[in-house]
XYZ file of C-alpha atoms in Angstrom:
209
model
C 0.000 0.000 0.000
C 2.821 2.439 0.700
C 4.393 1.861 -2.684
C 1.032 2.311 -4.360
C 0.454 5.527 -2.430
C 4.013 6.707 -3.341
C 3.363 6.040 -6.992
C 0.068 7.878 -6.726
C 1.685 10.875 -5.005
C 4.553 10.903 -7.556
C 1.946 11.018 -10.315
C 0.213 13.899 -8.625
C 3.610 15.626 -8.142
C 4.414 15.195 -11.807
C 1.038 16.693 -12.729
C 1.600 19.588 -10.281
C 5.099 20.207 -11.672
C 3.695 20.200 -15.176
C 1.048 22.719 -14.164
C 3.721 24.725 -12.366
C 5.922 24.747 -15.470
C 2.937 25.797 -17.570
C 2.060 28.554 -15.073
C 5.716 29.670 -14.998
C 5.772 29.814 -18.790
C 2.604 31.900 -18.758
C 4.127 34.099 -16.043
C 7.317 34.571 -18.085
C 5.232 35.444 -21.120
C 3.188 37.967 -19.152
C 6.365 39.380 -17.579
C 7.837 39.850 -21.053
C 4.653 41.632 -22.132
C 4.783 43.731 -18.945
C 8.417 44.669 -19.658
C 7.464 45.763 -23.163
C 4.539 47.789 -21.847
C 6.743 49.252 -19.095
C 9.335 50.248 -21.684
C 6.628 51.926 -23.780
C 5.315 53.636 -20.657
C 8.795 54.892 -19.694
C 9.347 56.174 -23.251
C 5.958 57.885 -23.196
C 6.708 59.493 -19.810
C 10.102 60.691 -21.071
C 8.456 62.137 -24.149
C 5.867 63.784 -21.916
C 8.572 65.345 -19.725
C 10.470 66.539 -22.798
C 7.295 68.093 -24.163
C 6.556 69.749 -20.829
C 10.115 71.118 -20.652
C 9.868 72.382 -24.237
C 6.502 73.937 -23.467
C 7.924 75.661 -20.369
C 10.932 76.939 -22.308
C 8.652 78.157 -25.087
C 6.464 79.873 -22.490
C 9.473 81.651 -20.994
C 10.616 82.755 -24.457
C 7.131 84.021 -25.244
C 7.056 85.975 -21.984
C 10.495 87.450 -22.702
C 9.436 88.300 -26.264
C 6.240 89.905 -25.012
C 8.185 91.970 -22.471
C 10.645 93.001 -25.196
C 7.824 93.957 -27.553
C 6.137 95.963 -24.811
C 9.422 97.717 -24.053
C 10.112 98.428 -27.714
C 6.629 99.795 -28.218
C 7.479 102.433 -25.634
C 10.856 103.046 -27.267
C 9.210 103.564 -30.656
C 7.894 106.953 -29.554
C 11.319 107.998 -28.276
C 13.081 106.750 -31.414
C 10.621 108.587 -33.621
C 11.168 111.780 -31.647
C 14.945 111.322 -31.750
C 14.800 110.760 -35.505
C 12.928 114.022 -35.969
C 15.383 115.813 -33.674
C 18.320 114.341 -35.600
C 16.931 115.641 -38.880
C 16.474 119.034 -37.270
C 20.063 118.941 -35.945
C 21.365 118.216 -39.440
C 19.588 121.316 -40.740
C 21.097 123.425 -37.940
C 24.560 121.902 -38.178
C 26.091 124.508 -40.503
C 25.090 127.409 -38.260
C 26.196 125.579 -35.122
C 29.597 124.805 -36.645
C 29.997 128.446 -37.694
C 29.371 129.573 -34.119
C 31.781 126.953 -32.720
C 34.574 127.815 -35.148
C 34.039 131.525 -34.539
C 34.284 130.906 -30.813
C 37.536 128.948 -31.184
C 39.068 131.495 -33.554
C 38.129 134.824 -32.006
C 36.782 134.529 -28.442
C 39.984 133.531 -26.656
C 41.155 137.002 -25.540
C 37.793 138.094 -24.125
C 35.916 137.644 -20.855
C 32.598 135.831 -20.524
C 30.423 138.926 -21.067
C 32.129 139.895 -24.296
C 32.051 136.292 -25.535
C 28.289 136.234 -24.969
C 28.010 139.565 -26.770
C 29.815 138.181 -29.807
C 27.869 134.947 -29.882
C 24.369 136.085 -29.019
C 24.121 139.687 -30.168
C 26.397 139.771 -33.202
C 27.019 136.373 -34.772
C 23.566 134.902 -34.206
C 22.059 138.093 -35.650
C 24.247 137.648 -38.730
C 23.129 134.047 -39.115
C 19.487 135.086 -38.886
C 20.063 137.852 -41.412
C 21.537 135.367 -43.860
C 18.830 132.776 -43.021
C 21.341 130.180 -41.838
C 19.677 127.746 -39.397
C 21.327 127.268 -36.003
C 20.391 126.089 -32.517
C 18.908 128.841 -30.387
C 20.054 127.089 -27.210
C 23.457 125.960 -28.529
C 25.710 124.737 -25.728
C 29.239 125.365 -26.958
C 30.800 123.318 -24.174
C 28.659 120.243 -24.872
C 29.271 120.697 -28.599
C 33.052 120.812 -28.346
C 33.979 118.524 -25.451
C 32.495 115.569 -23.577
C 31.837 115.354 -19.855
C 34.543 112.739 -19.044
C 37.172 115.057 -20.550
C 35.901 117.960 -18.437
C 36.069 115.764 -15.322
C 39.645 114.813 -16.194
C 40.544 118.489 -16.628
C 39.042 119.253 -13.217
C 41.164 116.514 -11.651
C 44.205 118.074 -13.325
C 43.466 121.414 -11.681
C 41.247 123.296 -14.147
C 38.413 125.170 -12.343
C 34.899 123.997 -13.115
C 33.302 127.323 -14.092
C 32.140 127.912 -17.686
C 34.847 130.450 -18.506
C 37.639 128.111 -17.406
C 36.163 125.172 -19.316
C 35.792 127.347 -22.412
C 39.439 128.369 -22.009
C 40.387 124.710 -21.753
C 38.523 124.022 -24.991
C 40.347 126.869 -26.745
C 43.715 125.612 -25.468
C 43.087 122.034 -26.661
C 41.004 122.606 -29.817
C 42.287 125.815 -31.415
C 44.830 125.477 -34.225
C 47.029 128.311 -32.923
C 49.205 128.252 -29.818
C 47.315 129.887 -26.945
C 48.610 132.739 -24.826
C 47.464 132.396 -21.206
C 47.083 135.522 -19.105
C 47.024 133.687 -15.805
C 47.535 135.870 -12.699
C 46.292 133.123 -10.355
C 48.510 130.464 -12.045
C 45.556 128.042 -12.269
C 45.998 127.673 -16.005
C 49.725 127.056 -15.692
C 49.223 124.329 -13.093
C 46.549 122.699 -15.238
C 48.765 122.681 -18.334
C 51.686 121.241 -16.341
C 49.503 118.474 -14.876
C 47.872 117.768 -18.223
C 51.147 117.462 -20.113
C 53.362 115.930 -17.443
C 53.396 112.580 -19.252
C 54.351 114.232 -22.552
C 57.768 115.459 -21.346
C 56.627 119.071 -21.052
C 59.534 121.445 -20.564
C 58.862 124.623 -18.573
C 61.154 127.606 -18.987
C 61.322 130.781 -16.937
C 62.226 133.968 -18.816
C 63.490 137.029 -16.987
C 63.115 140.459 -18.551
C 65.175 143.482 -17.611
C 64.180 147.047 -18.423
């Protein structure tokens, strides 16, 4: 009876192993299908993340472009106004240059009052009489020198008043050698500081009468 029962149990074990092998094969098949589906899912999620990142980048670019367009729309008015002003400056350029060259050529010996008399009362009247356009509010200093240069001159010892700056312009821009009448020696000190790197030689001349 034991042998018969053993044979019976071995038969049942063989059947169970066969069912197990069949179930394992089905499990392996389903696992393979799951792996394929998982791979497709991972690829789809990656594509989704890439699309979301692209969409976010595109959104940021659109926001930046919109901000730029809004800023440029405000600049359009300023650019249009500047363009009109530039055209007007071109028309007035000849008269402005005449005033600047006249200032450099003839105003050096005179004080501020007489310079204003020449510029405003005489030369501008001549320009109007000959219908030559010029700027009514012409700033000779701004026309002939920039602000960083003026600041450098001030550091070198040139006073900051208009007359001194105009004198500095005449010294540096005029084609003829300037003669400085300088009782306070401010001009001399400025010239020495300005030209100290150019091997300026200073001579003292004694006169006897």
